PDB file of C-alpha atoms in Angstrom:
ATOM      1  CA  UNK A   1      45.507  -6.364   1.611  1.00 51.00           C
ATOM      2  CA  UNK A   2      42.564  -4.806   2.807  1.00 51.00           C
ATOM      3  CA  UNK A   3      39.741  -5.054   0.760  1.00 51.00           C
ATOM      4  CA  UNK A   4      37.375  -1.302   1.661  1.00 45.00           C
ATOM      5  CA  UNK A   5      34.332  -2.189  -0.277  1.00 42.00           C
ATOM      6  CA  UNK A   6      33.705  -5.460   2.450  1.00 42.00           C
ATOM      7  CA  UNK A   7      35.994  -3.798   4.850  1.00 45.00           C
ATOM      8  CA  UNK A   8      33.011  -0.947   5.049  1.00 50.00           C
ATOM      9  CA  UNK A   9      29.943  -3.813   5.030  1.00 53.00           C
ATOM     10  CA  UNK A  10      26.790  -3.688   2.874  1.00 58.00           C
ATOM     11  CA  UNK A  11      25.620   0.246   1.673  1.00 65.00           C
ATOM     12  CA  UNK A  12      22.514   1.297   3.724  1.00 81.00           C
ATOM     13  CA  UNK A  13      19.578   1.207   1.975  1.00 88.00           C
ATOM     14  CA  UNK A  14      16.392   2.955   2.099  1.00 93.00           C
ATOM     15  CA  UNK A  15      13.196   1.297   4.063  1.00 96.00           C
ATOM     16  CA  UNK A  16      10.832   0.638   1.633  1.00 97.00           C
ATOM     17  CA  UNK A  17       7.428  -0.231   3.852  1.00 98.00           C
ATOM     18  CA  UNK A  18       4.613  -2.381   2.248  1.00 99.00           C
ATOM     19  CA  UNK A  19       1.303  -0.838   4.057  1.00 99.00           C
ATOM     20  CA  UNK A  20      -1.493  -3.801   3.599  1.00 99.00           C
ATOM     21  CA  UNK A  21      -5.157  -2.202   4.800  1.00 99.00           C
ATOM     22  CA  UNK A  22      -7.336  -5.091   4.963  1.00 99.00           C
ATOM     23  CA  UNK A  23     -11.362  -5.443   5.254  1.00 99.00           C
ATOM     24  CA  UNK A  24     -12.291  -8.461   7.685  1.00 99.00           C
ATOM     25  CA  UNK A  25     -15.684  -8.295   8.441  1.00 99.00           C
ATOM     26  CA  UNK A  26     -18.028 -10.595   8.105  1.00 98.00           C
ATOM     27  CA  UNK A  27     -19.022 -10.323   4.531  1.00 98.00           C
ATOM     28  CA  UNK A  28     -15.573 -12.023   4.437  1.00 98.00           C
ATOM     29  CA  UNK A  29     -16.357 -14.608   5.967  1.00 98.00           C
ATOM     30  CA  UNK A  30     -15.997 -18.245   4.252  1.00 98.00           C
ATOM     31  CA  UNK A  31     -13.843 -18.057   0.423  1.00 98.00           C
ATOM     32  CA  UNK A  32     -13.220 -14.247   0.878  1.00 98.00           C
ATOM     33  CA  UNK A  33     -11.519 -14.696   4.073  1.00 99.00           C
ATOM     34  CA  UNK A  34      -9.837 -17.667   2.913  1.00 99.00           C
ATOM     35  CA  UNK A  35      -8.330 -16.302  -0.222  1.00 99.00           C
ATOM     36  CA  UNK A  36      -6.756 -13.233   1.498  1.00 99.00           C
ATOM     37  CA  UNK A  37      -5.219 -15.450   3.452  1.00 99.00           C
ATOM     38  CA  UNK A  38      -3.771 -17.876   0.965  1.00 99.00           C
ATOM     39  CA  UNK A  39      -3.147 -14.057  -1.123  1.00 99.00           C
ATOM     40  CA  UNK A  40      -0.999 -12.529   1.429  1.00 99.00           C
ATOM     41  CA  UNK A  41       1.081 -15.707   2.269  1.00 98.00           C
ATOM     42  CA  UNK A  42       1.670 -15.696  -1.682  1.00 98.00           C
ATOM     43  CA  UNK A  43       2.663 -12.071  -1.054  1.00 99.00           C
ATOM     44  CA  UNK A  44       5.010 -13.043   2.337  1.00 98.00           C
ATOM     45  CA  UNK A  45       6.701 -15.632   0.305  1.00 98.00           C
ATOM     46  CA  UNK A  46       7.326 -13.176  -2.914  1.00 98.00           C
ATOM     47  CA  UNK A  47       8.740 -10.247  -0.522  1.00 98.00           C
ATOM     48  CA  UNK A  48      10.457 -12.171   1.269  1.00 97.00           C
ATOM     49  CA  UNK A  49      12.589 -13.659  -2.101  1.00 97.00           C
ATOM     50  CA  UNK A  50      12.971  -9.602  -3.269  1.00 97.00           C
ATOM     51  CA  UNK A  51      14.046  -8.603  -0.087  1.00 96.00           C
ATOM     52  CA  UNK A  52      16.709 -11.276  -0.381  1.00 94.00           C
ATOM     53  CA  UNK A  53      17.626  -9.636  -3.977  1.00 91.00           C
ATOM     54  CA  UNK A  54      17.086  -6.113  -3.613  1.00 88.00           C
ATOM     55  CA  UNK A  55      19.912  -4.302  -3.506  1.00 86.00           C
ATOM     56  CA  UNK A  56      17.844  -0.870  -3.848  1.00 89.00           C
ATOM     57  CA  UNK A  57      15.873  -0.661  -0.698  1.00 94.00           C
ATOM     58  CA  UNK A  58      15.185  -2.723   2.001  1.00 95.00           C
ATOM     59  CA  UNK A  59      11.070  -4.387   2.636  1.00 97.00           C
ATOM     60  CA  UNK A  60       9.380  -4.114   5.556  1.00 98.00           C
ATOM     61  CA  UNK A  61       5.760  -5.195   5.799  1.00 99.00           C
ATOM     62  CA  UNK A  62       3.224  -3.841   8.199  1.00 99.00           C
ATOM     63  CA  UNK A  63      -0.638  -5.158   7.989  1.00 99.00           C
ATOM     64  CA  UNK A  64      -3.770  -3.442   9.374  1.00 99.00           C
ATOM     65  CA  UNK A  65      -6.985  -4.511   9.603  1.00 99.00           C
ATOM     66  CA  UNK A  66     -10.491  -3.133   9.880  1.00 99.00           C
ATOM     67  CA  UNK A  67     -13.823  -4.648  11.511  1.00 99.00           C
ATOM     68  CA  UNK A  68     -15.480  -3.358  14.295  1.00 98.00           C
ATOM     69  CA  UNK A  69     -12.478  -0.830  14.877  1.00 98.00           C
ATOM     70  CA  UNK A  70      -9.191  -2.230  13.638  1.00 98.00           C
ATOM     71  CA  UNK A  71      -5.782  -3.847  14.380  1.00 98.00           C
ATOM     72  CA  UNK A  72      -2.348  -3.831  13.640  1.00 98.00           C
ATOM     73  CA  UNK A  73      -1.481  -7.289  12.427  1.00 98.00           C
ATOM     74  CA  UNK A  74       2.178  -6.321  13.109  1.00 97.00           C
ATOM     75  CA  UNK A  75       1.258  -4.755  16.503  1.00 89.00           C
ATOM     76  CA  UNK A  76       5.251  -3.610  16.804  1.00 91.00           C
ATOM     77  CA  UNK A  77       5.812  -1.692  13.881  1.00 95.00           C
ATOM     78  CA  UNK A  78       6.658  -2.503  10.287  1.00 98.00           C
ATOM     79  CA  UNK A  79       8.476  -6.109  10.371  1.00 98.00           C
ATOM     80  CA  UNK A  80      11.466  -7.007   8.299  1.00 97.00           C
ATOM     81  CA  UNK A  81      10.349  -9.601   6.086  1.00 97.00           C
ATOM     82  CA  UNK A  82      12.581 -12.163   7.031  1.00 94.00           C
ATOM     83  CA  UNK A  83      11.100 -12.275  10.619  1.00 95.00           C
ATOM     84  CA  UNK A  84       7.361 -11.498   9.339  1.00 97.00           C
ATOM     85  CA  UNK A  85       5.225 -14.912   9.384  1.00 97.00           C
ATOM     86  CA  UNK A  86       1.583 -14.272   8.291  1.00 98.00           C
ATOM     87  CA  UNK A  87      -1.039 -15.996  10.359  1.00 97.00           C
ATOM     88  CA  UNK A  88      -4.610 -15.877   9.160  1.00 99.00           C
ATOM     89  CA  UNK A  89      -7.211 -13.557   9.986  1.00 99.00           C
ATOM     90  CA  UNK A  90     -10.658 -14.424  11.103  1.00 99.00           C
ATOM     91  CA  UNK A  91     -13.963 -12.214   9.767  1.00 99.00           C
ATOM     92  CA  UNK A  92     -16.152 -10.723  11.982  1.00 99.00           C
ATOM     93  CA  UNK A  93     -17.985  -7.170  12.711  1.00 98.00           C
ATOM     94  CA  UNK A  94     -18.542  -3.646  10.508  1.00 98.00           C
ATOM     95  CA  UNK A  95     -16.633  -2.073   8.620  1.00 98.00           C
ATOM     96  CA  UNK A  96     -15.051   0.705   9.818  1.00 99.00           C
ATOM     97  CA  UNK A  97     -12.740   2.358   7.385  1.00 98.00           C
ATOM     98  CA  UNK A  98     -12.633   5.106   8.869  1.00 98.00           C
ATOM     99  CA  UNK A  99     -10.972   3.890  12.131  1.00 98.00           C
ATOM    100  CA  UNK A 100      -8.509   2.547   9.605  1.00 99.00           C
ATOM    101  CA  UNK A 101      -8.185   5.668   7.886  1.00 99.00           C
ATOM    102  CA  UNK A 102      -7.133   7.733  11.203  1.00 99.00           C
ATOM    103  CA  UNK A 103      -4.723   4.945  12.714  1.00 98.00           C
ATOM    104  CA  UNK A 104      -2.835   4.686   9.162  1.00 99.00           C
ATOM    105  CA  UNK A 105      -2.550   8.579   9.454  1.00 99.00           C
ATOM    106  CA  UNK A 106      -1.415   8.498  12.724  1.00 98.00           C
ATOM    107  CA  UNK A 107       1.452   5.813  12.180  1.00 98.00           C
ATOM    108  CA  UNK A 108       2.618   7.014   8.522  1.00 98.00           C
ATOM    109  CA  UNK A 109       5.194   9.667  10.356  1.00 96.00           C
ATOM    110  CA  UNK A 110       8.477   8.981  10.695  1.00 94.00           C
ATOM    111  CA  UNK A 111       7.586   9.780  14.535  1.00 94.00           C
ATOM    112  CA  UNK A 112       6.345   6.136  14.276  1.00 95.00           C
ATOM    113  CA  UNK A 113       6.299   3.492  11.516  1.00 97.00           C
ATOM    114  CA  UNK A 114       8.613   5.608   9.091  1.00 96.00           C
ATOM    115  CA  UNK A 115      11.521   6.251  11.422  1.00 92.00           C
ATOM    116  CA  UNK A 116      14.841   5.138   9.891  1.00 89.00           C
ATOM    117  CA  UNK A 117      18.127   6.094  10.164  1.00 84.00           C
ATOM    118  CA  UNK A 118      18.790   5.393   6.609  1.00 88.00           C
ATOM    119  CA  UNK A 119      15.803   7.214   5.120  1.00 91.00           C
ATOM    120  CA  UNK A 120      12.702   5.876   4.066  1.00 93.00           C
ATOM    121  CA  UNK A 121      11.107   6.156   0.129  1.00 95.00           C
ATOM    122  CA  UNK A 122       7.230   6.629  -0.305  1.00 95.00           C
ATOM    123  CA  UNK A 123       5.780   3.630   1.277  1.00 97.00           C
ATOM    124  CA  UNK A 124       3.625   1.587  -1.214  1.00 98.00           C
ATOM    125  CA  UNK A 125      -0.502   1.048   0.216  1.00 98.00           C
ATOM    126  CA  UNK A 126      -2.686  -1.503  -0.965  1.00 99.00           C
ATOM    127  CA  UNK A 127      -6.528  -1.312   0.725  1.00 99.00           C
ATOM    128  CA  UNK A 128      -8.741  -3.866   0.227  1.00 99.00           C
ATOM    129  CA  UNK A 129     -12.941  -4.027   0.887  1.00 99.00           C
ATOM    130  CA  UNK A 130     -15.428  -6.044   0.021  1.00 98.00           C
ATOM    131  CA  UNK A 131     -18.071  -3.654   1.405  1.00 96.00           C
ATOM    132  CA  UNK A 132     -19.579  -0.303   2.597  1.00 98.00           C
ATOM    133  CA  UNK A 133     -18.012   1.785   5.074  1.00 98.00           C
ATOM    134  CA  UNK A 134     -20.249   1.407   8.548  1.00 97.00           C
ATOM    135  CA  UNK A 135     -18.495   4.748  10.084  1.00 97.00           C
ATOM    136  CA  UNK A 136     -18.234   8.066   8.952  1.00 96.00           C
ATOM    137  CA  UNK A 137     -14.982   8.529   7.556  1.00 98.00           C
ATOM    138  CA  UNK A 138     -15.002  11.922   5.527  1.00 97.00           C
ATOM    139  CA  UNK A 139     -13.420  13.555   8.196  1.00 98.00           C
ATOM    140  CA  UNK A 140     -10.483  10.882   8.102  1.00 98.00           C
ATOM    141  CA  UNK A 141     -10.247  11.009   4.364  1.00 98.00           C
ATOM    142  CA  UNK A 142      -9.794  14.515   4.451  1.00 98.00           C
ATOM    143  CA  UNK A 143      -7.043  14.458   7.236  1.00 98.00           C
ATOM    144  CA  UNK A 144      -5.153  11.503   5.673  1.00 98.00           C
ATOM    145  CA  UNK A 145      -5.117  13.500   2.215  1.00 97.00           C
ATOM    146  CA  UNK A 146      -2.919  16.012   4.466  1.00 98.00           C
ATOM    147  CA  UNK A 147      -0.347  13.995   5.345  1.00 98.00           C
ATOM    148  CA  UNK A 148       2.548  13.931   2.756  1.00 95.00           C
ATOM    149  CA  UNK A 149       3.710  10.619   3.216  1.00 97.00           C
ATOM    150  CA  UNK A 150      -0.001   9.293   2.277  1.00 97.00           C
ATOM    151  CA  UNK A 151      -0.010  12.227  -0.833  1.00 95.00           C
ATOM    152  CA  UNK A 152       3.067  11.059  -1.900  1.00 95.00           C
ATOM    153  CA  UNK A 153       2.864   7.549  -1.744  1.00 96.00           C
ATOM    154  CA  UNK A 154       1.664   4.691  -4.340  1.00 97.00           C
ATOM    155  CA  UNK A 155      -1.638   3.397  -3.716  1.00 98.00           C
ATOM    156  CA  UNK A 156      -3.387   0.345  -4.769  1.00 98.00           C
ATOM    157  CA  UNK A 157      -7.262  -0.418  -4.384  1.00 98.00           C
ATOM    158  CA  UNK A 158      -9.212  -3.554  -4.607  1.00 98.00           C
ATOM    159  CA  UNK A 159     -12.791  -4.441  -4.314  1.00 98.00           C
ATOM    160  CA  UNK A 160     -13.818  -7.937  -4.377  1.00 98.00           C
ATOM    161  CA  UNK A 161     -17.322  -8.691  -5.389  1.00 96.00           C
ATOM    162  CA  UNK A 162     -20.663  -6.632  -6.498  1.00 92.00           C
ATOM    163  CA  UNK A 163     -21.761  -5.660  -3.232  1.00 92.00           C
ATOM    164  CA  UNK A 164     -18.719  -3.455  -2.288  1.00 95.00           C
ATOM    165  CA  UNK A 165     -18.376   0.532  -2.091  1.00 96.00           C
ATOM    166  CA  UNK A 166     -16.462   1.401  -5.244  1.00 96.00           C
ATOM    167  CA  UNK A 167     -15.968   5.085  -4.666  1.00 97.00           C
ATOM    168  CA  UNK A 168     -15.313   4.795  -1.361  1.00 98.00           C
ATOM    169  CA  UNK A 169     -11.880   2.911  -2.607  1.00 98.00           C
ATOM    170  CA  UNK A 170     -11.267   5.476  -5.194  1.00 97.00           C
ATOM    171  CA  UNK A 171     -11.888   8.552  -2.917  1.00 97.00           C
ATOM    172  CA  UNK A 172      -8.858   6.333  -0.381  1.00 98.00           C
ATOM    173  CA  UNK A 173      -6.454   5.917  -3.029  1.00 97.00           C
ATOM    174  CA  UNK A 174      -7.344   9.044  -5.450  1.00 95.00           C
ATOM    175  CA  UNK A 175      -7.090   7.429  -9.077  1.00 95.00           C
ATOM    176  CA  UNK A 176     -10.070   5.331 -10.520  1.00 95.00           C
ATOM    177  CA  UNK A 177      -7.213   3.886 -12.633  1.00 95.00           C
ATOM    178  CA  UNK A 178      -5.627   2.556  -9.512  1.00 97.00           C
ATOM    179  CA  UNK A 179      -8.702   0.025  -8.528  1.00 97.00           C
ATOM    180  CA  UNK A 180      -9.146  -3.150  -9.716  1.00 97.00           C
ATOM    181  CA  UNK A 181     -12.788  -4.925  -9.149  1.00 96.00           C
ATOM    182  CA  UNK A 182     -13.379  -8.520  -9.070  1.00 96.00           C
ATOM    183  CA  UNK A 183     -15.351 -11.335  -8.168  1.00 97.00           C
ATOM    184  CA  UNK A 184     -12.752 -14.266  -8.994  1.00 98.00           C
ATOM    185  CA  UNK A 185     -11.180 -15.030  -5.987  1.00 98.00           C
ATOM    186  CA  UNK A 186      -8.690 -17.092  -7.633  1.00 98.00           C
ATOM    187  CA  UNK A 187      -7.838 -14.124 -10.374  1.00 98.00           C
ATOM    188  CA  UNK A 188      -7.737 -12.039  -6.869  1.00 98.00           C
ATOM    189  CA  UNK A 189      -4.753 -14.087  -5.567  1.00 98.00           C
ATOM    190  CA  UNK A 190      -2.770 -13.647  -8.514  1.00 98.00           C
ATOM    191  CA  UNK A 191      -3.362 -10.059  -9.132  1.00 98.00           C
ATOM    192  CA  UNK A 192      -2.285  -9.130  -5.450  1.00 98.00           C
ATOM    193  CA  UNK A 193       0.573 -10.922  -5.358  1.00 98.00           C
ATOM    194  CA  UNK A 194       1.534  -9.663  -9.097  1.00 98.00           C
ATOM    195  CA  UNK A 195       0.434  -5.732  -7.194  1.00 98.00           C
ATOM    196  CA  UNK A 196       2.633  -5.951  -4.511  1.00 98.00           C
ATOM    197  CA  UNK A 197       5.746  -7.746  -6.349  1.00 97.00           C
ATOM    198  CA  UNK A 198       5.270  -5.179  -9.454  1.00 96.00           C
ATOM    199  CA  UNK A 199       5.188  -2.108  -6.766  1.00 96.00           C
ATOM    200  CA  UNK A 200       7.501  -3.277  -4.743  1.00 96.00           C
ATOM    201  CA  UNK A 201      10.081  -3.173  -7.384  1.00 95.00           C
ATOM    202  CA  UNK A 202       8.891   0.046  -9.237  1.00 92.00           C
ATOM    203  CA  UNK A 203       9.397   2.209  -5.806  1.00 93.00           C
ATOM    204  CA  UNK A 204      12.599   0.816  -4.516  1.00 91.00           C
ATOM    205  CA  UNK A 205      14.430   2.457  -8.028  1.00 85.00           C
ATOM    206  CA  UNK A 206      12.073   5.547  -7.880  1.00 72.00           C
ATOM    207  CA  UNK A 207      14.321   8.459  -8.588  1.00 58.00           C
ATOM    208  CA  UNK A 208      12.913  12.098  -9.033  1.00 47.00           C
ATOM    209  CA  UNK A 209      13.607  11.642 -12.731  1.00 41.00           C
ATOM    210  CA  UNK A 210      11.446   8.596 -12.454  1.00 42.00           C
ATOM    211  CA  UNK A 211       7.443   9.699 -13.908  1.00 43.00           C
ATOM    212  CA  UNK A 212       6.053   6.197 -14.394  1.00 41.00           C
ATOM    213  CA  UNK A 213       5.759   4.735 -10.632  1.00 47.00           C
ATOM    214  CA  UNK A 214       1.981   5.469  -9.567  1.00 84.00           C
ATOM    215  CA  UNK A 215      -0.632   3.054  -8.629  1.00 95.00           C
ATOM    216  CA  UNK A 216      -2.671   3.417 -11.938  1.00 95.00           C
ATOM    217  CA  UNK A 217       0.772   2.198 -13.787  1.00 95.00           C
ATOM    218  CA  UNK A 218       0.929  -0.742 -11.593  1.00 96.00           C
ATOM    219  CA  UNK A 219      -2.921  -1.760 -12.781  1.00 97.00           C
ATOM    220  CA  UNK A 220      -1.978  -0.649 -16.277  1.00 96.00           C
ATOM    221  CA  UNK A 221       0.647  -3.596 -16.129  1.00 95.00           C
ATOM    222  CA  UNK A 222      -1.203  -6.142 -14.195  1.00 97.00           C
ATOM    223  CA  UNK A 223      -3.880  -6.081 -17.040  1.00 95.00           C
ATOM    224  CA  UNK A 224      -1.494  -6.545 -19.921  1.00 96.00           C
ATOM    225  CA  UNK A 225      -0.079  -9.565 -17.495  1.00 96.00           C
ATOM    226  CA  UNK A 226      -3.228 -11.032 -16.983  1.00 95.00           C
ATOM    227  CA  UNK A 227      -4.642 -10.213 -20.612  1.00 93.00           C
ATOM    228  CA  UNK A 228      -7.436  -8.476 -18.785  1.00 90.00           C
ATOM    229  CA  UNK A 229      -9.739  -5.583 -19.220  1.00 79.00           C
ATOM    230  CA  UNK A 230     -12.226  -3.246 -17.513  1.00 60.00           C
ATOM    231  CA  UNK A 231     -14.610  -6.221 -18.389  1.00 53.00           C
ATOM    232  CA  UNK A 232     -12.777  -8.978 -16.837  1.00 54.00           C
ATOM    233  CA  UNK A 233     -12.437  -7.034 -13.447  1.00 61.00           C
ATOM    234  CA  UNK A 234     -15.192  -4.630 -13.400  1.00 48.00           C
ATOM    235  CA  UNK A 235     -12.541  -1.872 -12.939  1.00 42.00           C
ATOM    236  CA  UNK A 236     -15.127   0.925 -12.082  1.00 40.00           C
ATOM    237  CA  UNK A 237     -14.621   4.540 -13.309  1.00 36.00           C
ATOM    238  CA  UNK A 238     -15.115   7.073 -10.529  1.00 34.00           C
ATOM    239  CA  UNK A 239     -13.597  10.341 -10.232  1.00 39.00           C
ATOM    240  CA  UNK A 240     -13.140  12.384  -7.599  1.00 36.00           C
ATOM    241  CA  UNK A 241     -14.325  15.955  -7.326  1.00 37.00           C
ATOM    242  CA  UNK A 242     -11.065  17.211  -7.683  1.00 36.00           C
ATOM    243  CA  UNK A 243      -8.498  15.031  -9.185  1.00 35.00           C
ATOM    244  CA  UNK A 244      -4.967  14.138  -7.366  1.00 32.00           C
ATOM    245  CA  UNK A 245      -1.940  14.576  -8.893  1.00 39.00           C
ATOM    246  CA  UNK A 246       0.034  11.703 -10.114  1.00 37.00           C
ATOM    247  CA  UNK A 247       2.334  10.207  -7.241  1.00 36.00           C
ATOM    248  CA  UNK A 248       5.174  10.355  -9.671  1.00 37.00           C
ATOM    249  CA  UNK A 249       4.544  13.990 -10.741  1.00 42.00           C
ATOM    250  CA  UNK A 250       4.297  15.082  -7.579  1.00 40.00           C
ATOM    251  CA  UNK A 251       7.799  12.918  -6.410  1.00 36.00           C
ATOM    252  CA  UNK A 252       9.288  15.400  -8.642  1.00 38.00           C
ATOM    253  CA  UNK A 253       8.317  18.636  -7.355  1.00 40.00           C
ATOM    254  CA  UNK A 254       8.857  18.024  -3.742  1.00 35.00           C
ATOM    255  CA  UNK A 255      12.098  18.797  -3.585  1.00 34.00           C
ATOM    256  CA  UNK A 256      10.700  22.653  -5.030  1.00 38.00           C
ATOM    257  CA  UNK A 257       7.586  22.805  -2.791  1.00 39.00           C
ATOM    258  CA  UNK A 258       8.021  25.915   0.256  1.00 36.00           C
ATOM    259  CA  UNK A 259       9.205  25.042   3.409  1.00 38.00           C
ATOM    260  CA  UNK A 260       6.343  24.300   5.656  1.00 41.00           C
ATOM    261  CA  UNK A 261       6.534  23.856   9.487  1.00 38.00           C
ATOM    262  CA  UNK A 262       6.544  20.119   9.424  1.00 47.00           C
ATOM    263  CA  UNK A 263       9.998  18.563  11.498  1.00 55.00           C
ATOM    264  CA  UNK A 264       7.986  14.948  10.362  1.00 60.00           C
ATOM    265  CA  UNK A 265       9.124  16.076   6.716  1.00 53.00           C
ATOM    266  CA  UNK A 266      11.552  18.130   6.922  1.00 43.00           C
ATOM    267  CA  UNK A 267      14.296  15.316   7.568  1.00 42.00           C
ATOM    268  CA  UNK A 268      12.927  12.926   4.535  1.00 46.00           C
ATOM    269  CA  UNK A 269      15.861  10.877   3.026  1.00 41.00           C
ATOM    270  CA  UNK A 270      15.673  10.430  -0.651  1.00 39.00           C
TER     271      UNK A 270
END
């Protein structure tokens, strides 16, 4: 007898992409360098496992980093993890954030990284900077902030060492709860892979009913994890000018907000 449920294959699943913005100038050169890299094959290997075991939403990865201009690590889109191998960046140049800034605008549209014929959820971010922005990037802050996907979407900051812009990371990700500040590289490691694992799973079983999936709730847990506090990572205390609302808050009134000409959101799969 037929059997319908594997007659009809595996239920489509929601893309759930894992943006990584990464800082490799040359202050990261030497043990900075060398711990992202060890941090985000940590992070490969622990995806890769939940992608294998997520039944909620399917990973994709996508890595960009910024110098002297910046790069798509995945140069063809947003990989699926199980064909994503990380190969280790080099440090070198400025630090131009804001180049960042404007290509992560440009490709968070379902026009380009977010197309999917299954629907995509809000993509998780994590931006990381161990320095001071070396290009005006107000102007692609402010654009950024405009695009929904960006709004809507759970964002992670960290700042490794004493030398780096600390409001610059809050302004990107909108929550001074949402940044975590350190100087132990190996404590770094941990905490990033712990980040991305944590958000990873929060996001895939976001539903609208869901209030506690926001970047400063992913910190919140990492510090009871790690038996940390705003003394063991410096966790600095910025606030914007005008405060963001909460990713999760705002997950639930999208479906109430006016129509707005805007075809790149108008076809959004929850």
């Amino acid at each position: 007898m037929p059997n319908i449920l594997t007659d009809l294959g595996e239920a489509p699943r929601k893309e759930l992409h894992i943006f990584y913005v990464l800082d490799t100038s040359g202050s990261m050169e030497g043990s900075k360098i060398a711990s992202v890299n060890r941090a985000m094959e940590e992070c490969t290997e622990a995806l890769r496992t939940l992608a294998k075991n997520n039944g909620d939403a399917k990973l994709k990865i996508a890595v960009l980093e910024f110098n002297s201009g910046c790069r798509w690590v995945t140069n063809n889109g947003p990989e699926n993890m199980d064909d994503f191998e990380w190969e280790d960046l080099q440090a070198g140049g400025v630090t131009d954030i804001g180049s960042a800034l404007e290509e992560l605008d440009e490709k968070l549209s379902r026009h380009h990284f977010l197309e999917s014929m299954t629907g995509a959820l809000m993509p998780v971010i994590i931006v990381m900077t161990d320095g001071y922005a070396t290009d005006s990037y107000d102007e692609s802050l402010l654009k950024i902030r405009e695009n929904r996907w960006f709004k809507h979407s759970t964002k992670i900051g960290f700042v490794i060492g004493d030398d780096a812009d600390e409001n610059m990371i809050t302004s990107i990700v909108g929550n001074s709860e949402a940044v975590i500040k350190t100087s132990d590289l190996d404590l770094f490691k941990r905490l990033m892979k712990f980040i991305t694992v944590t958000s990873s799973v929060l996001v895939s079983k976001l539903t609208t009913d869901n209030k506690d999936d926001n970047g400063s709730t992913v910190v919140k847990n990492a510090m009871i994890e790690f038996d940390l506090d705003n003394n063991d990572t410096d966790a600095q205390t910025y606030d914007e000018e005008q405060d963001l609302e909460q990713n999760s808050d705002e997950v639930n009134d999208i479906e109430n907000e006016p129509e707005e000409d805007d075809d790149d959101w108008d076809d959004l799969a929850w």
